Tab-separated table of C-alpha atoms in Angstrom:
chain	number	residue	atom	x	y	z
A	11	MET	CA	7.293	-12.484	24.863
A	12	ARG	CA	4.588	-14.268	26.880
A	13	PRO	CA	2.333	-11.178	27.266
A	14	LEU	CA	2.440	-10.732	23.486
A	15	LEU	CA	1.223	-14.233	22.618
A	16	PRO	CA	-2.539	-13.581	23.048
A	17	GLY	CA	-2.322	-10.775	20.506
A	18	LEU	CA	-0.469	-13.009	18.058
A	19	GLY	CA	-3.106	-15.697	18.439
A	20	LEU	CA	-5.852	-13.176	17.793
A	21	LEU	CA	-4.119	-11.919	14.631
A	22	VAL	CA	-3.657	-15.460	13.327
A	23	LEU	CA	-7.313	-16.356	13.864
A	24	ALA	CA	-8.577	-13.094	12.375
A	25	ALA	CA	-6.266	-13.423	9.352
A	26	ALA	CA	-7.448	-16.987	8.719
A	27	ALA	CA	-11.066	-15.846	8.886
A	28	SER	CA	-10.364	-12.969	6.474
A	29	LEU	CA	-8.681	-15.265	3.952
A	30	LEU	CA	-11.582	-17.713	4.104
A	31	VAL	CA	-14.159	-14.964	3.581
A	32	ALA	CA	-12.287	-13.455	0.623
A	33	ALA	CA	-11.370	-16.752	-1.071
A	34	PRO	CA	-14.624	-17.238	-3.065
A	35	PHE	CA	-14.497	-13.661	-4.402
A	36	PRO	CA	-11.409	-12.933	-6.566
A	37	ALA	CA	-12.190	-9.208	-6.729
A	38	VAL	CA	-12.348	-8.903	-2.931
A	39	SER	CA	-9.011	-8.336	-1.235
A	40	ALA	CA	-8.370	-10.304	1.929
A	41	LEU	CA	-6.504	-7.233	3.147
A	42	LEU	CA	-9.713	-5.186	3.027
A	43	VAL	CA	-11.666	-7.905	4.837
A	44	ALA	CA	-8.940	-7.968	7.486
A	45	ILE	CA	-9.073	-4.203	8.005
A	46	VAL	CA	-12.866	-4.276	8.321
A	47	LEU	CA	-12.630	-7.112	10.828
A	48	GLY	CA	-10.077	-5.162	12.851
A	49	VAL	CA	-12.309	-2.088	12.801
A	50	VAL	CA	-15.256	-4.154	14.033
A	51	LEU	CA	-13.188	-5.666	16.841
A	52	ARG	CA	-12.096	-2.187	17.981
A	53	ASN	CA	-15.364	-0.298	17.676
A	54	ALA	CA	-17.648	-3.089	18.911
A	55	ARG	CA	-15.282	-3.444	21.877
A	56	LEU	CA	-14.660	-7.107	21.100
A	57	LEU	CA	-10.880	-6.796	21.347
A	58	PRO	CA	-9.820	-8.221	24.723
A	59	ALA	CA	-7.472	-5.999	26.701
A	60	VAL	CA	-5.017	-8.853	27.165
A	61	GLY	CA	-4.549	-9.023	23.400
A	62	VAL	CA	-3.911	-5.325	22.707
A	63	PRO	CA	-0.125	-5.215	23.388
A	64	GLY	CA	0.488	-8.244	21.189
A	65	VAL	CA	-1.723	-6.970	18.376
A	66	VAL	CA	0.167	-3.683	18.268
A	67	TRP	CA	3.620	-5.277	18.449
A	68	TRP	CA	3.102	-8.238	16.133
A	69	SER	CA	1.191	-6.349	13.436
A	70	LYS	CA	4.234	-4.148	12.788
A	71	LYS	CA	6.634	-7.087	12.660
A	72	LEU	CA	4.396	-9.156	10.396
A	73	LEU	CA	3.795	-6.195	8.092
A	74	ARG	CA	7.466	-5.518	7.474
A	75	THR	CA	8.266	-9.201	7.011
A	76	GLY	CA	5.454	-9.451	4.469
A	77	ILE	CA	6.772	-6.481	2.505
A	78	VAL	CA	10.245	-8.051	2.401
A	79	LEU	CA	8.797	-11.274	0.967
A	80	LEU	CA	6.755	-9.251	-1.525
A	81	GLY	CA	10.046	-8.640	-3.338
A	82	LEU	CA	10.095	-12.306	-4.393
A	83	GLN	CA	7.095	-11.625	-6.624
A	84	LEU	CA	9.070	-9.146	-8.726
A	85	SER	CA	11.608	-9.745	-11.458
A	86	ILE	CA	13.467	-6.908	-13.165
A	87	PRO	CA	13.861	-8.773	-16.501
A	88	ALA	CA	10.106	-9.429	-16.581
A	89	VAL	CA	9.351	-5.754	-16.044
A	90	LEU	CA	11.796	-4.743	-18.789
A	91	ALA	CA	9.854	-7.046	-21.113
A	92	LEU	CA	7.172	-4.352	-21.157
A	93	GLY	CA	9.330	-2.497	-23.665
A	94	VAL	CA	10.235	1.165	-23.745
A	95	GLY	CA	6.636	2.299	-24.200
A	96	GLY	CA	5.340	0.186	-21.331
A	97	VAL	CA	8.090	1.249	-18.942
A	98	LEU	CA	7.437	4.879	-19.904
A	99	VAL	CA	3.742	4.503	-19.085
A	100	VAL	CA	4.564	3.027	-15.672
A	101	VAL	CA	7.216	5.552	-14.645
A	102	VAL	CA	5.361	8.666	-15.849
A	103	THR	CA	2.027	7.549	-14.382
A	104	VAL	CA	3.587	6.854	-10.983
A	105	ALA	CA	5.519	10.137	-10.949
A	106	VAL	CA	2.605	12.321	-12.068
A	107	THR	CA	0.081	10.619	-9.776
A	108	PHE	CA	2.364	10.944	-6.765
A	109	ALA	CA	3.188	14.615	-7.411
A	110	ALA	CA	-0.384	15.577	-8.289
A	111	THR	CA	-1.751	13.890	-5.162
A	112	LEU	CA	0.690	15.799	-2.967
A	113	LEU	CA	-0.365	19.052	-4.612
A	114	LEU	CA	-4.077	18.278	-4.376
A	115	GLY	CA	-3.698	17.258	-0.737
A	116	ARG	CA	-2.163	20.623	0.036
A	117	LEU	CA	-4.988	22.424	-1.763
A	118	LEU	CA	-7.577	20.393	0.158
A	119	ARG	CA	-5.671	20.978	3.410
A	120	VAL	CA	-5.388	17.269	4.108
A	121	PRO	CA	-2.675	16.687	6.764
A	122	GLY	CA	0.763	16.071	5.278
A	123	PRO	CA	1.270	12.498	6.577
A	124	MET	CA	-2.153	11.399	5.333
A	125	THR	CA	-1.507	12.996	1.930
A	126	LEU	CA	1.820	11.213	1.606
A	127	LEU	CA	0.279	7.845	2.494
A	128	ILE	CA	-2.519	8.309	-0.052
A	129	ALA	CA	-0.094	9.499	-2.736
A	130	THR	CA	2.055	6.411	-2.222
A	131	GLY	CA	-0.767	3.880	-2.139
A	132	PHE	CA	-2.605	5.302	-5.140
A	133	SER	CA	0.499	5.697	-7.305
A	134	ILE	CA	2.266	2.413	-6.469
A	135	CYS	CA	0.465	-0.687	-5.213
A	136	GLY	CA	-2.281	-0.022	-2.707
A	137	ALA	CA	-2.196	-1.321	0.848
A	138	ALA	CA	1.378	-2.647	0.841
A	139	ALA	CA	2.696	0.698	-0.414
A	140	VAL	CA	0.744	2.640	2.218
A	141	ALA	CA	2.049	0.371	4.939
A	142	ALA	CA	5.629	0.663	3.695
A	143	MET	CA	5.488	4.462	3.620
A	144	SER	CA	3.957	4.541	7.112
A	145	ALA	CA	7.288	3.317	8.495
A	146	VAL	CA	8.847	6.570	7.259
A	147	VAL	CA	5.930	8.912	7.924
A	148	ASP	CA	5.126	7.509	11.356
A	149	PRO	CA	8.136	5.592	12.716
A	150	ASP	CA	6.799	5.800	16.291
A	151	GLY	CA	3.425	4.287	15.332
A	152	GLU	CA	1.444	7.213	16.730
A	153	ARG	CA	-0.935	7.663	13.774
A	154	GLU	CA	-1.920	4.142	12.774
A	155	GLU	CA	-5.443	5.412	12.116
A	156	ASP	CA	-4.106	7.439	9.181
A	157	THR	CA	-2.524	4.318	7.740
A	158	ALA	CA	-5.723	2.302	8.083
A	159	THR	CA	-7.782	5.115	6.547
A	160	ALA	CA	-5.452	5.410	3.548
A	161	ILE	CA	-5.589	1.643	3.017
A	162	ALA	CA	-9.383	1.650	3.191
A	163	LEU	CA	-9.548	4.465	0.628
A	164	VAL	CA	-7.106	2.865	-1.790
A	165	THR	CA	-9.086	-0.367	-1.612
A	166	LEU	CA	-12.394	1.437	-2.148
A	167	PHE	CA	-11.281	3.423	-5.185
A	168	GLY	CA	-9.369	0.463	-6.568
A	169	THR	CA	-12.645	-1.444	-6.553
A	170	VAL	CA	-14.307	1.401	-8.478
A	171	THR	CA	-11.622	1.284	-11.181
A	172	LEU	CA	-11.818	-2.506	-11.250
A	173	VAL	CA	-15.391	-2.178	-12.508
A	174	ALA	CA	-15.107	1.052	-14.528
A	175	LEU	CA	-11.961	0.520	-16.616
A	176	PRO	CA	-12.982	-2.742	-18.334
A	177	LEU	CA	-16.280	-1.063	-19.289
A	178	LEU	CA	-14.406	1.890	-20.812
A	179	VAL	CA	-11.960	-0.224	-22.848
A	180	PRO	CA	-14.277	-0.692	-25.886
A	181	VAL	CA	-15.393	2.945	-25.671
A	182	LEU	CA	-11.769	4.066	-26.055
A	183	GLY	CA	-11.080	1.538	-28.808
A	184	MET	CA	-8.146	-0.114	-27.004
A	185	ASP	CA	-6.855	-3.514	-28.078
A	186	ASP	CA	-6.330	-6.172	-25.417
A	187	ARG	CA	-2.654	-5.408	-24.761
A	188	ALA	CA	-3.305	-1.673	-24.471
A	189	ALA	CA	-6.224	-2.389	-22.144
A	190	GLY	CA	-4.002	-4.508	-19.913
A	191	LEU	CA	-1.341	-1.805	-19.846
A	192	TRP	CA	-3.957	0.786	-18.836
A	193	ILE	CA	-5.463	-1.393	-16.138
A	194	GLY	CA	-2.076	-2.339	-14.705
A	195	ALA	CA	-0.986	1.295	-14.559
A	196	SER	CA	-4.239	2.585	-13.038
A	197	VAL	CA	-5.883	0.034	-10.718
A	198	HIS	CA	-4.445	0.082	-7.210
A	199	GLU	CA	-4.296	-3.409	-5.668
A	200	VAL	CA	-2.618	-6.395	-7.324
A	201	ALA	CA	-5.690	-8.583	-6.781
A	202	GLN	CA	-7.897	-5.894	-8.309
A	203	VAL	CA	-5.609	-5.645	-11.343
A	204	VAL	CA	-5.857	-9.398	-11.878
A	205	ALA	CA	-9.653	-9.281	-11.614
A	206	ALA	CA	-9.994	-6.286	-13.957
A	207	GLY	CA	-7.607	-7.699	-16.557
A	208	GLY	CA	-9.440	-11.001	-16.482
A	209	LEU	CA	-12.694	-9.216	-17.286
A	210	VAL	CA	-11.184	-8.125	-20.614
A	211	SER	CA	-9.183	-11.136	-21.854
A	212	SER	CA	-6.260	-13.420	-21.077
A	213	VAL	CA	-3.966	-11.152	-23.101
A	214	ALA	CA	-5.107	-8.123	-21.107
A	215	LEU	CA	-4.653	-10.058	-17.871
A	216	SER	CA	-1.041	-10.912	-18.692
A	217	ALA	CA	-0.196	-7.342	-19.711
A	218	ALA	CA	-1.994	-5.872	-16.690
A	219	THR	CA	-0.198	-8.110	-14.202
A	220	LEU	CA	3.207	-7.374	-15.697
A	221	THR	CA	2.511	-3.643	-15.728
A	222	LYS	CA	1.383	-3.732	-12.114
A	223	LEU	CA	4.592	-5.465	-11.088
A	224	GLY	CA	6.456	-2.645	-12.814
A	225	ARG	CA	4.737	-0.202	-10.492
A	226	VAL	CA	5.545	-2.309	-7.428
A	227	VAL	CA	9.262	-2.270	-8.326
A	228	LEU	CA	9.171	1.507	-7.794
A	229	LEU	CA	8.015	1.085	-4.181
A	230	ALA	CA	11.493	0.782	-2.663
A	231	PRO	CA	13.053	3.781	-4.472
A	232	LEU	CA	10.066	5.964	-3.586
A	233	VAL	CA	10.027	5.028	0.109
A	234	ALA	CA	13.800	5.366	0.373
A	235	GLY	CA	13.720	8.725	-1.411
A	236	VAL	CA	11.057	10.111	0.911
A	237	GLY	CA	13.022	8.815	3.906
A	238	VAL	CA	16.143	10.649	2.751
A	239	ALA	CA	14.185	13.851	2.060
A	240	ARG	CA	12.442	13.847	5.442
A	241	ARG	CA	15.678	13.140	7.254
A	242	ARG	CA	17.445	16.023	5.519
A	243	THR	CA	14.636	18.483	6.211
A	244	GLY	CA	14.343	17.425	9.851
A	245	VAL	CA	10.691	16.385	9.657
A	246	GLY	CA	9.783	14.678	12.902
A	247	SER	CA	7.368	11.894	13.654
A	248	ARG	CA	4.662	13.829	15.391
A	249	GLY	CA	2.334	13.114	12.486
A	250	ASN	CA	1.575	16.703	11.468
A	251	GLY	CA	4.125	17.231	8.751
A	252	GLU	CA	5.896	19.923	10.767
A	253	VAL	CA	9.535	20.230	11.726
A	254	GLY	CA	10.394	17.929	14.608
A	255	GLU	CA	11.604	18.938	18.019
A	256	GLY	CA	15.256	18.576	17.154
A	257	ALA	CA	15.120	21.085	14.292
A	258	ALA	CA	12.801	23.522	16.040
A	259	THR	CA	14.308	23.670	19.510
A	260	GLY	CA	17.725	22.111	19.352
A	261	ARG	CA	16.579	19.211	21.564
A	262	PRO	CA	16.839	15.653	20.290
A	263	ALA	CA	13.760	14.689	18.277
A	264	ARG	CA	11.743	11.792	19.563
A	265	SER	CA	12.405	9.814	16.416
A	266	ARG	CA	13.987	10.580	13.078
A	267	PRO	CA	12.749	9.022	9.853
A	268	PRO	CA	15.075	6.169	8.894
A	269	LEU	CA	17.413	6.876	5.998
A	270	VAL	CA	16.406	3.608	4.339
A	271	PRO	CA	14.119	1.350	6.402
A	272	LEU	CA	15.644	-2.082	6.915
A	273	PHE	CA	12.622	-3.838	5.462
A	274	VAL	CA	12.945	-1.760	2.261
A	275	ALA	CA	16.532	-2.981	1.904
A	276	GLY	CA	15.242	-6.510	2.449
A	277	PHE	CA	12.601	-5.949	-0.234
A	278	LEU	CA	15.330	-4.939	-2.718
A	279	VAL	CA	17.397	-8.002	-1.824
A	280	MET	CA	14.407	-10.255	-2.537
A	281	VAL	CA	13.829	-8.535	-5.897
A	282	ALA	CA	17.476	-9.183	-6.774
A	283	VAL	CA	17.179	-12.828	-5.712
A	284	ARG	CA	14.038	-13.329	-7.817
A	285	SER	CA	15.675	-11.616	-10.799
A	286	THR	CA	18.444	-14.237	-10.881
A	287	GLY	CA	15.904	-16.833	-11.974
A	288	TRP	CA	17.359	-19.361	-9.554
A	289	VAL	CA	14.423	-19.560	-7.147
A	290	PRO	CA	12.279	-22.686	-7.804
A	291	ALA	CA	8.655	-22.115	-8.772
A	292	GLY	CA	7.456	-24.084	-5.755
A	293	VAL	CA	9.351	-21.800	-3.392
A	294	LEU	CA	7.853	-18.746	-5.084
A	295	ASP	CA	4.346	-20.148	-4.715
A	296	VAL	CA	4.848	-20.797	-1.011
A	297	ALA	CA	6.391	-17.356	-0.542
A	298	GLN	CA	3.370	-15.736	-2.196
A	299	LEU	CA	0.982	-17.539	0.162
A	300	VAL	CA	3.076	-16.600	3.204
A	301	THR	CA	3.265	-12.975	2.044
A	302	THR	CA	-0.505	-12.754	1.712
A	303	ALA	CA	-1.019	-14.332	5.140
A	304	LEU	CA	1.456	-11.986	6.833
A	305	LEU	CA	0.012	-8.855	5.254
A	306	THR	CA	-3.533	-9.965	6.054
A	307	ALA	CA	-2.662	-10.453	9.732
A	308	ALA	CA	-0.977	-7.057	9.797
A	309	MET	CA	-4.074	-5.401	8.322
A	310	VAL	CA	-6.180	-6.752	11.191
A	311	GLY	CA	-3.844	-4.944	13.576
A	312	LEU	CA	-4.120	-1.708	11.600
A	313	GLY	CA	-7.898	-1.978	11.613
A	314	THR	CA	-7.965	-2.143	15.403
A	315	GLY	CA	-6.449	1.343	15.428
A	316	VAL	CA	-9.419	2.940	13.654
A	317	ASP	CA	-11.963	4.953	15.617
A	318	VAL	CA	-14.997	5.022	13.283
A	319	ALA	CA	-16.635	8.034	14.932
A	320	ARG	CA	-13.486	10.103	14.505
A	321	LEU	CA	-13.020	8.871	10.937
A	322	VAL	CA	-16.528	9.992	9.965
A	323	ARG	CA	-15.801	13.453	11.357
A	324	THR	CA	-12.430	13.904	9.687
A	325	GLY	CA	-12.256	11.609	6.639
A	326	GLY	CA	-14.178	13.663	4.052
A	327	ARG	CA	-11.248	15.561	2.597
A	328	ALA	CA	-9.127	12.414	2.461
A	329	ALA	CA	-11.881	10.698	0.440
A	330	VAL	CA	-11.981	13.599	-2.024
A	331	LEU	CA	-8.204	13.375	-2.319
A	332	GLY	CA	-8.457	9.648	-3.041
A	333	ALA	CA	-11.019	10.265	-5.776
A	334	GLY	CA	-8.824	12.928	-7.343
A	335	SER	CA	-5.747	10.715	-7.214
A	336	THR	CA	-7.648	7.873	-8.880
A	337	LEU	CA	-8.791	10.133	-11.707
A	338	VAL	CA	-5.255	11.402	-12.240
A	339	ALA	CA	-3.803	7.882	-12.397
A	340	ALA	CA	-6.454	6.609	-14.810
A	341	GLY	CA	-6.357	9.741	-16.960
A	342	VAL	CA	-2.568	9.965	-17.268
A	343	ALA	CA	-2.140	6.231	-17.867
A	344	GLY	CA	-4.962	6.119	-20.396
A	345	GLY	CA	-3.573	9.070	-22.350
A	346	LEU	CA	-0.073	7.580	-22.409
A	347	VAL	CA	-1.309	4.149	-23.472
A	348	LEU	CA	-3.260	5.635	-26.380
A	349	ALA	CA	-0.188	7.658	-27.355
A	350	VAL	CA	2.243	4.706	-27.402
A	351	SER	CA	-0.136	2.094	-28.828
């Protein structure tokens, strides 16, 4: 473990800096700041060689631990309080956005793994969803740049919707609860949902937050379902969406997608624990702070995997896909909200 300690120290310091920078700006995600900082460290060649092994190793461990703890923020009874109409908006929006993004990615000829990461992040809950799906899409960690790119895109377009949707609420004649339902079903990051809902009213903020948590609950079933599908079809981990070595040649594949990643099972356990109502509020508050810190540190590690020059050359189609996915999510959710309101 000793050679990995410098990398851990670097992640801790960078995460603390990211949290401090983002703290005065509620609409700015510390996760985005962390990714940008990681990108700067990599591309300005400020990342010391002694820290690289630890950054790579610890970022994966911290990420999965953070996603497990994320489950403590979710309660099934609270989500069901949305009512039939609200649950319908959440489920249909997630399903249509995910499917439409996969289709659009194929039409744009965006690589399959990148398309799947974008579809997951834009339909569920932003950076955490992208990171969770990356464990299935890229179990060997060979395409971390795709993960970082998808997270950057979901943060960028989430910021656009954060500003645009509150401005469109009066144009569409939505009341505060309907506005919150629309925002929660459309805006990508949890922090962005809170900021956007707050721009409308306290009623909209409450509805938006609850709706967003409904989307996050669907993270585990979606990741597990994709894992099962990829395992059955023999998709390998080479990062190109093609059949792996085992299926193509009869030789053992380098790595098979996990049936259900262990951290996803842990996420579900935490959701169940929170749903009992037995966890003290103080414990939940501490868990939320720890979750944010862990995910922020992990994002620094992902950022160090981004080669900016290569991203500029290859990221255009992915950006178009992100824009299309955002429009689908906002359009489908808005239409459903108007229909059930």
